[in-house]
Structures are given as C-alpha cells and as structure tokens.
C-alpha cells in the first residue's frame, strides 16, 4: 500500500498576495511570517528586483493538516473554466434544509470578501445541495 503524501495546491493568478489572503479568510489559513530582516511583506518585496516583486505568496493550515496553497503570478489572465477546483467542505455531515442554510451563510460571508456566487444547486433525489462560486480572480470553487 502506498503511503499518503502531503501536497500543495498551486494557483496561477495576477495578484498572488491578494488571492492568498482571500483564501486565508475562506479556509482559516495563515500567511507565512515575514522573512527575517524585514518588518513587512511590502518591505521584503521592495528589496527584490522589480520583476520579482509580488511574484508569489503562500498560505497554509495552521494545524499542518491541510495542503499548503501556493499562488504564483502569471502574465496571462484566466480564459477558461478550471480543470481542477477546490471544494470548501462547509456542509459536511449535514442534509436538507440544515445543510443549505449553512452553505448559504458561508456563501454570504465569502461574497462579502469579494467572492461571486454563480449558482446554487439544490438537493434532489441523488445529491445534496452545493453552491458554485468564484474567488476574487474568477477561479471556480464549490461550497459543499
């Protein structure tokens, strides 16, 4: 049997720190400490060559259980639907109206942070409710 591996999720984006800080709020993750010798991330970035400033940012689960998330600046914008997306498991173990209420409350919290709700999928005979969302740069994710 293969051993379980830790993994990182990488996002291509225009503004890595902004997107990373959004995901910190979504997931309860934390940003890394400012590099030694600097008071702020702005100070650190100012020390870099212009083309490297703000080129990346990370956030991670403070418990160490969840995957690290890495955000890297790319020159091109998002042009198509993500082939892989994050499911934020806000309604795990809940069903019916109780699940939908929890998902809708989380949706409202994330919309206030800049996310966009694209579709609410209501429970049917086969599936429980979930909500399709986009982060602050248009990357798709689901509240599940």
XYZ file of N, CA and C in Angstrom:
432
model
N 0.844 -1.181 0.000
C 0.000 0.000 0.000
C 0.888 1.242 0.000
N 0.571 2.206 -0.840
C 1.346 3.449 -0.924
C 1.086 4.318 0.297
N 2.073 5.083 0.680
C 1.904 5.998 1.809
C 1.188 7.267 1.362
N 0.500 7.903 2.279
C -0.191 9.159 1.994
C 0.850 10.260 1.891
N 0.723 11.112 0.895
C 1.662 12.200 0.667
C 1.001 13.537 0.973
N 1.774 14.453 1.508
C 1.324 15.835 1.629
C 1.351 16.432 0.234
N 0.490 17.405 -0.034
C 0.509 18.049 -1.331
C 0.230 19.535 -1.187
N 0.542 20.252 -2.237
C 0.325 21.688 -2.321
C -0.610 21.946 -3.492
N -1.481 22.925 -3.359
C -2.335 23.350 -4.462
C -1.763 24.667 -4.975
N -1.515 24.749 -6.279
C -0.918 25.942 -6.875
C -1.944 26.665 -7.742
N -2.035 27.969 -7.561
C -2.930 28.818 -8.333
C -2.102 29.764 -9.195
N -2.429 29.860 -10.468
C -1.918 30.925 -11.313
C -2.843 32.115 -11.111
N -2.274 33.304 -10.970
C -3.108 34.474 -10.720
C -2.358 35.754 -11.074
N -3.053 36.877 -11.011
C -2.455 38.175 -11.304
C -1.859 38.815 -10.059
N -2.486 38.628 -8.906
C -2.057 39.278 -7.665
C -1.958 38.232 -6.556
N -0.835 37.524 -6.476
C -0.707 36.408 -5.545
C -1.041 36.730 -4.090
N -0.545 37.822 -3.557
C -0.812 38.103 -2.144
C -2.287 38.365 -1.900
N -2.923 39.100 -2.773
C -4.355 39.393 -2.618
C -5.182 38.108 -2.643
N -4.899 37.232 -3.606
C -5.653 35.983 -3.722
C -5.355 35.070 -2.531
N -4.092 35.003 -2.111
C -3.729 34.170 -0.959
C -4.432 34.648 0.305
N -4.466 35.953 0.506
C -5.119 36.474 1.721
C -6.625 36.216 1.684
N -7.243 36.233 0.498
C -8.648 35.850 0.359
C -8.830 34.407 0.834
N -7.988 33.493 0.345
C -8.101 32.087 0.714
C -7.785 31.852 2.185
N -6.915 32.673 2.773
C -6.696 32.599 4.232
C -8.017 32.826 4.964
N -8.770 33.815 4.520
C -10.067 34.112 5.145
C -11.077 32.997 4.896
N -11.088 32.448 3.697
C -12.029 31.376 3.361
C -11.790 30.153 4.245
N -10.523 29.754 4.364
C -10.186 28.472 4.981
C -9.685 28.550 6.419
N -9.473 29.755 6.938
C -8.867 29.870 8.268
C -7.375 29.588 8.231
N -6.773 29.726 7.053
C -5.342 29.526 6.874
C -4.581 30.768 7.325
N -3.268 30.661 7.362
C -2.425 31.786 7.759
C -1.361 32.042 6.702
N -0.972 33.307 6.620
C 0.130 33.699 5.748
C 1.439 33.368 6.455
N 2.498 33.199 5.700
C 3.787 32.901 6.329
C 4.321 34.121 7.073
N 5.230 33.890 8.007
C 5.842 35.034 8.678
C 6.673 35.842 7.685
N 6.832 37.109 7.969
C 7.656 37.977 7.133
C 9.099 37.460 7.188
N 9.780 37.412 6.053
C 11.164 36.928 6.062
C 12.031 37.702 7.066
N 12.968 36.981 7.653
C 13.853 37.571 8.646
C 14.573 38.790 8.065
N 14.661 39.827 8.876
C 15.327 41.053 8.453
C 14.390 42.093 7.880
N 13.084 41.759 7.794
C 12.104 42.688 7.233
C 10.947 42.855 8.212
N 10.375 44.062 8.241
C 9.249 44.334 9.135
C 7.911 43.930 8.513
N 7.812 44.022 7.187
C 6.558 43.707 6.496
C 6.868 43.003 5.179
N 5.833 42.388 4.591
C 5.994 41.792 3.266
C 6.271 42.880 2.232
N 5.690 44.076 2.408
C 5.975 45.182 1.482
C 7.464 45.525 1.510
N 8.056 45.569 2.722
C 9.496 45.834 2.828
C 10.302 44.748 2.107
N 9.919 43.489 2.314
C 10.605 42.382 1.646
C 10.515 42.528 0.129
N 9.295 42.754 -0.378
C 9.108 42.881 -1.819
C 9.901 44.049 -2.395
N 9.984 45.158 -1.643
C 10.736 46.327 -2.113
C 12.218 46.012 -2.270
N 12.709 44.997 -1.569
C 14.126 44.628 -1.645
C 14.450 43.785 -2.879
N 13.430 43.307 -3.561
C 13.617 42.415 -4.710
C 13.717 43.196 -6.011
N 14.299 42.589 -7.043
C 14.241 43.215 -8.361
C 12.775 43.402 -8.770
N 12.505 44.427 -9.521
C 11.128 44.791 -9.876
C 10.337 43.606 -10.410
N 10.931 42.813 -11.285
C 10.190 41.698 -11.906
C 9.849 40.580 -10.922
N 10.492 40.548 -9.762
C 10.221 39.508 -8.766
C 9.284 39.967 -7.651
N 9.006 41.248 -7.588
C 8.160 41.776 -6.511
C 6.740 41.238 -6.631
N 6.255 40.674 -5.549
C 4.881 40.164 -5.530
C 4.645 38.984 -6.447
N 5.698 38.266 -6.828
C 5.567 37.177 -7.796
C 4.914 35.935 -7.206
N 4.901 35.810 -5.873
C 4.336 34.611 -5.247
C 3.887 34.946 -3.833
N 3.048 34.101 -3.300
C 2.641 34.183 -1.898
C 2.072 32.822 -1.531
N 2.115 32.474 -0.272
C 1.584 31.189 0.171
C 0.674 31.384 1.368
N -0.139 30.383 1.618
C -0.885 30.308 2.868
C -0.974 28.836 3.249
N -1.109 28.604 4.540
C -1.125 27.220 4.986
C -2.035 27.041 6.184
N -2.420 25.810 6.387
C -3.253 25.412 7.509
C -2.411 25.513 8.777
N -2.845 26.312 9.751
C -2.035 26.451 10.966
C -1.893 25.155 11.755
N -2.772 24.175 11.512
C -2.652 22.884 12.196
C -1.690 21.946 11.483
N -1.334 22.283 10.238
C -0.459 21.423 9.453
C -1.178 20.287 8.760
N -2.486 20.173 8.923
C -3.239 19.058 8.329
C -3.578 19.285 6.856
N -4.047 20.479 6.523
C -4.482 20.750 5.159
C -3.313 21.055 4.241
N -3.563 21.056 2.935
C -2.485 21.330 1.986
C -2.056 22.796 2.015
N -0.801 23.020 1.736
C -0.277 24.370 1.546
C -0.836 24.870 0.222
N -1.102 26.158 0.145
C -1.598 26.752 -1.097
C -0.574 27.770 -1.570
N -0.160 27.630 -2.823
C 0.876 28.470 -3.417
C 0.242 29.268 -4.550
N 0.482 30.567 -4.557
C -0.096 31.471 -5.552
C 1.055 32.117 -6.307
N 1.031 31.956 -7.624
C 2.116 32.489 -8.444
C 1.561 33.406 -9.527
N 2.262 34.520 -9.719
C 1.841 35.474 -10.739
C 2.185 34.929 -12.124
N 1.221 35.026 -13.015
C 1.427 34.666 -14.416
C 0.951 35.838 -15.270
N 1.511 35.987 -16.462
C 1.155 37.153 -17.286
C -0.225 37.062 -17.924
N -0.673 35.852 -18.200
C -1.959 35.712 -18.892
C -3.118 35.670 -17.891
N -4.259 36.149 -18.327
C -5.455 36.089 -17.497
C -6.144 34.741 -17.624
N -7.120 34.524 -16.779
C -7.910 33.293 -16.821
C -8.808 33.345 -18.057
N -8.798 32.280 -18.863
C -9.564 32.298 -20.101
C -10.611 31.189 -20.204
N -10.549 30.198 -19.343
C -11.492 29.078 -19.428
C -11.791 28.552 -18.031
N -12.759 27.655 -17.965
C -13.126 27.027 -16.701
C -11.943 26.222 -16.165
N -11.782 26.257 -14.827
C -10.731 25.460 -14.192
C -10.951 23.978 -14.501
N -9.878 23.240 -14.709
C -9.963 21.792 -14.860
C -9.972 21.120 -13.499
N -9.424 21.792 -12.489
C -9.419 21.321 -11.103
C -9.902 22.492 -10.258
N -10.697 22.209 -9.254
C -11.127 23.294 -8.370
C -11.173 22.803 -6.927
N -11.233 23.763 -6.017
C -11.279 23.476 -4.590
C -12.741 23.325 -4.172
N -13.039 22.304 -3.388
C -14.346 22.174 -2.738
C -14.153 22.544 -1.277
N -14.816 23.594 -0.835
C -14.759 24.013 0.562
C -15.873 23.263 1.281
N -15.516 22.358 2.163
C -16.447 21.417 2.784
C -17.172 22.047 3.973
N -18.010 23.016 3.723
C -18.717 23.745 4.784
C -19.917 22.979 5.335
N -20.484 22.051 4.566
C -21.707 21.367 4.988
C -21.543 19.894 5.278
N -20.328 19.460 5.522
C -20.063 18.037 5.756
C -20.945 17.479 6.868
N -21.626 16.374 6.563
C -22.470 15.699 7.549
C -23.872 16.256 7.687
N -24.147 17.374 7.043
C -25.477 17.983 7.131
C -26.301 17.609 5.903
N -27.617 17.597 6.060
C -28.513 17.270 4.950
C -29.677 18.247 4.915
N -30.324 18.284 3.760
C -31.561 19.034 3.608
C -31.432 20.519 3.905
N -32.485 21.057 4.553
C -32.569 22.487 4.829
C -31.438 22.956 5.745
N -31.020 22.107 6.689
C -29.931 22.498 7.581
C -28.634 22.704 6.795
N -28.340 21.788 5.884
C -27.142 21.911 5.044
C -27.211 23.159 4.177
N -28.342 23.378 3.524
C -28.495 24.536 2.654
C -28.314 25.835 3.432
N -28.859 25.910 4.639
C -28.723 27.125 5.454
C -27.257 27.398 5.792
N -26.496 26.365 6.131
C -25.073 26.527 6.441
C -24.310 26.969 5.193
N -24.600 26.347 4.063
C -23.928 26.723 2.820
C -24.261 28.156 2.421
N -25.509 28.549 2.573
C -25.899 29.918 2.213
C -25.254 30.947 3.137
N -25.129 30.634 4.416
C -24.456 31.546 5.348
C -22.981 31.693 4.967
N -22.339 30.584 4.619
C -20.936 30.645 4.201
C -20.806 31.400 2.884
N -21.722 31.177 1.965
C -21.731 31.921 0.699
C -21.779 33.417 0.977
N -22.676 33.847 1.861
C -22.819 35.264 2.164
C -21.543 35.838 2.777
N -20.887 35.063 3.635
C -19.620 35.507 4.233
C -18.558 35.698 3.158
N -18.489 34.760 2.218
C -17.467 34.821 1.184
C -17.762 35.896 0.140
N -19.022 36.132 -0.154
C -19.392 37.222 -1.062
C -18.934 38.556 -0.466
N -19.068 38.712 0.841
C -18.608 39.941 1.499
C -17.091 40.116 1.370
N -16.355 39.011 1.180
C -14.909 39.070 0.985
C -14.518 39.296 -0.475
N -15.499 39.282 -1.378
C -15.221 39.504 -2.787
C -15.504 38.331 -3.700
N -15.933 37.202 -3.149
C -16.277 36.046 -3.978
C -17.586 36.338 -4.725
N -17.844 35.540 -5.740
C -19.073 35.650 -6.524
C -19.790 34.307 -6.496
N -21.077 34.346 -6.208
C -21.902 33.144 -6.281
C -22.393 33.008 -7.719
N -22.108 31.856 -8.334
C -22.534 31.666 -9.724
C -23.771 30.786 -9.853
N -23.985 29.885 -8.876
C -25.150 29.009 -8.985
C -25.362 28.245 -7.680
N -26.614 28.146 -7.278
C -26.977 27.300 -6.140
C -27.608 26.042 -6.716
N -27.028 24.902 -6.395
C -27.567 23.621 -6.847
C -28.328 23.008 -5.675
N -29.627 22.914 -5.805
C -30.474 22.435 -4.724
C -30.518 20.903 -4.697
N -30.713 20.366 -3.528
C -30.770 18.920 -3.339
C -31.853 18.303 -4.225
N -31.554 17.103 -4.699
C -32.543 16.320 -5.436
C -32.511 14.887 -4.901
N -33.046 13.938 -5.642
C -33.094 12.552 -5.167
C -31.705 11.930 -5.020
N -30.718 12.452 -5.770
C -29.387 11.847 -5.797
C -28.304 12.636 -5.055
N -28.439 13.949 -4.994
C -27.356 14.786 -4.474
C -27.858 15.800 -3.459
N -27.006 16.135 -2.506
C -27.298 17.221 -1.568
C -26.960 18.558 -2.232
N -27.397 19.639 -1.628
C -27.145 20.981 -2.149
C -25.661 21.306 -2.138
N -25.254 22.133 -3.093
C -23.922 22.731 -3.101
C -24.028 24.071 -3.814
N -23.014 24.891 -3.663
C -23.045 26.232 -4.256
C -21.768 26.441 -5.055
N -21.928 26.821 -6.320
C -20.786 27.145 -7.177
C -20.412 28.608 -6.966
N -19.097 28.835 -6.807
C -18.586 30.170 -6.503
C -17.374 30.475 -7.380
N -16.951 31.748 -7.350
C -15.683 32.164 -7.939
C -14.950 33.013 -6.915
N -13.621 32.846 -6.856
C -12.837 33.674 -5.941
C -12.639 35.064 -6.549
N -11.808 35.871 -5.932
C -11.666 37.267 -6.341
C -10.979 37.456 -7.692
N -10.424 36.396 -8.275
C -9.879 36.470 -9.625
C -10.627 35.560 -10.597
N -11.790 35.048 -10.179
C -12.617 34.265 -11.089
C -12.366 32.771 -11.086
N -11.500 32.277 -10.203
C -11.265 30.834 -10.115
C -12.472 30.154 -9.471
N -12.981 29.113 -10.119
C -14.147 28.412 -9.629
C -13.821 27.588 -8.387
N -14.774 27.539 -7.460
C -14.714 26.633 -6.324
C -16.136 26.343 -5.900
N -16.320 25.323 -5.098
C -17.663 24.946 -4.626
C -17.726 24.989 -3.123
N -18.888 25.358 -2.613
C -19.212 25.151 -1.212
C -19.989 23.858 -1.185
N -19.477 22.899 -0.465
C -20.015 21.547 -0.479
C -20.348 21.121 0.930
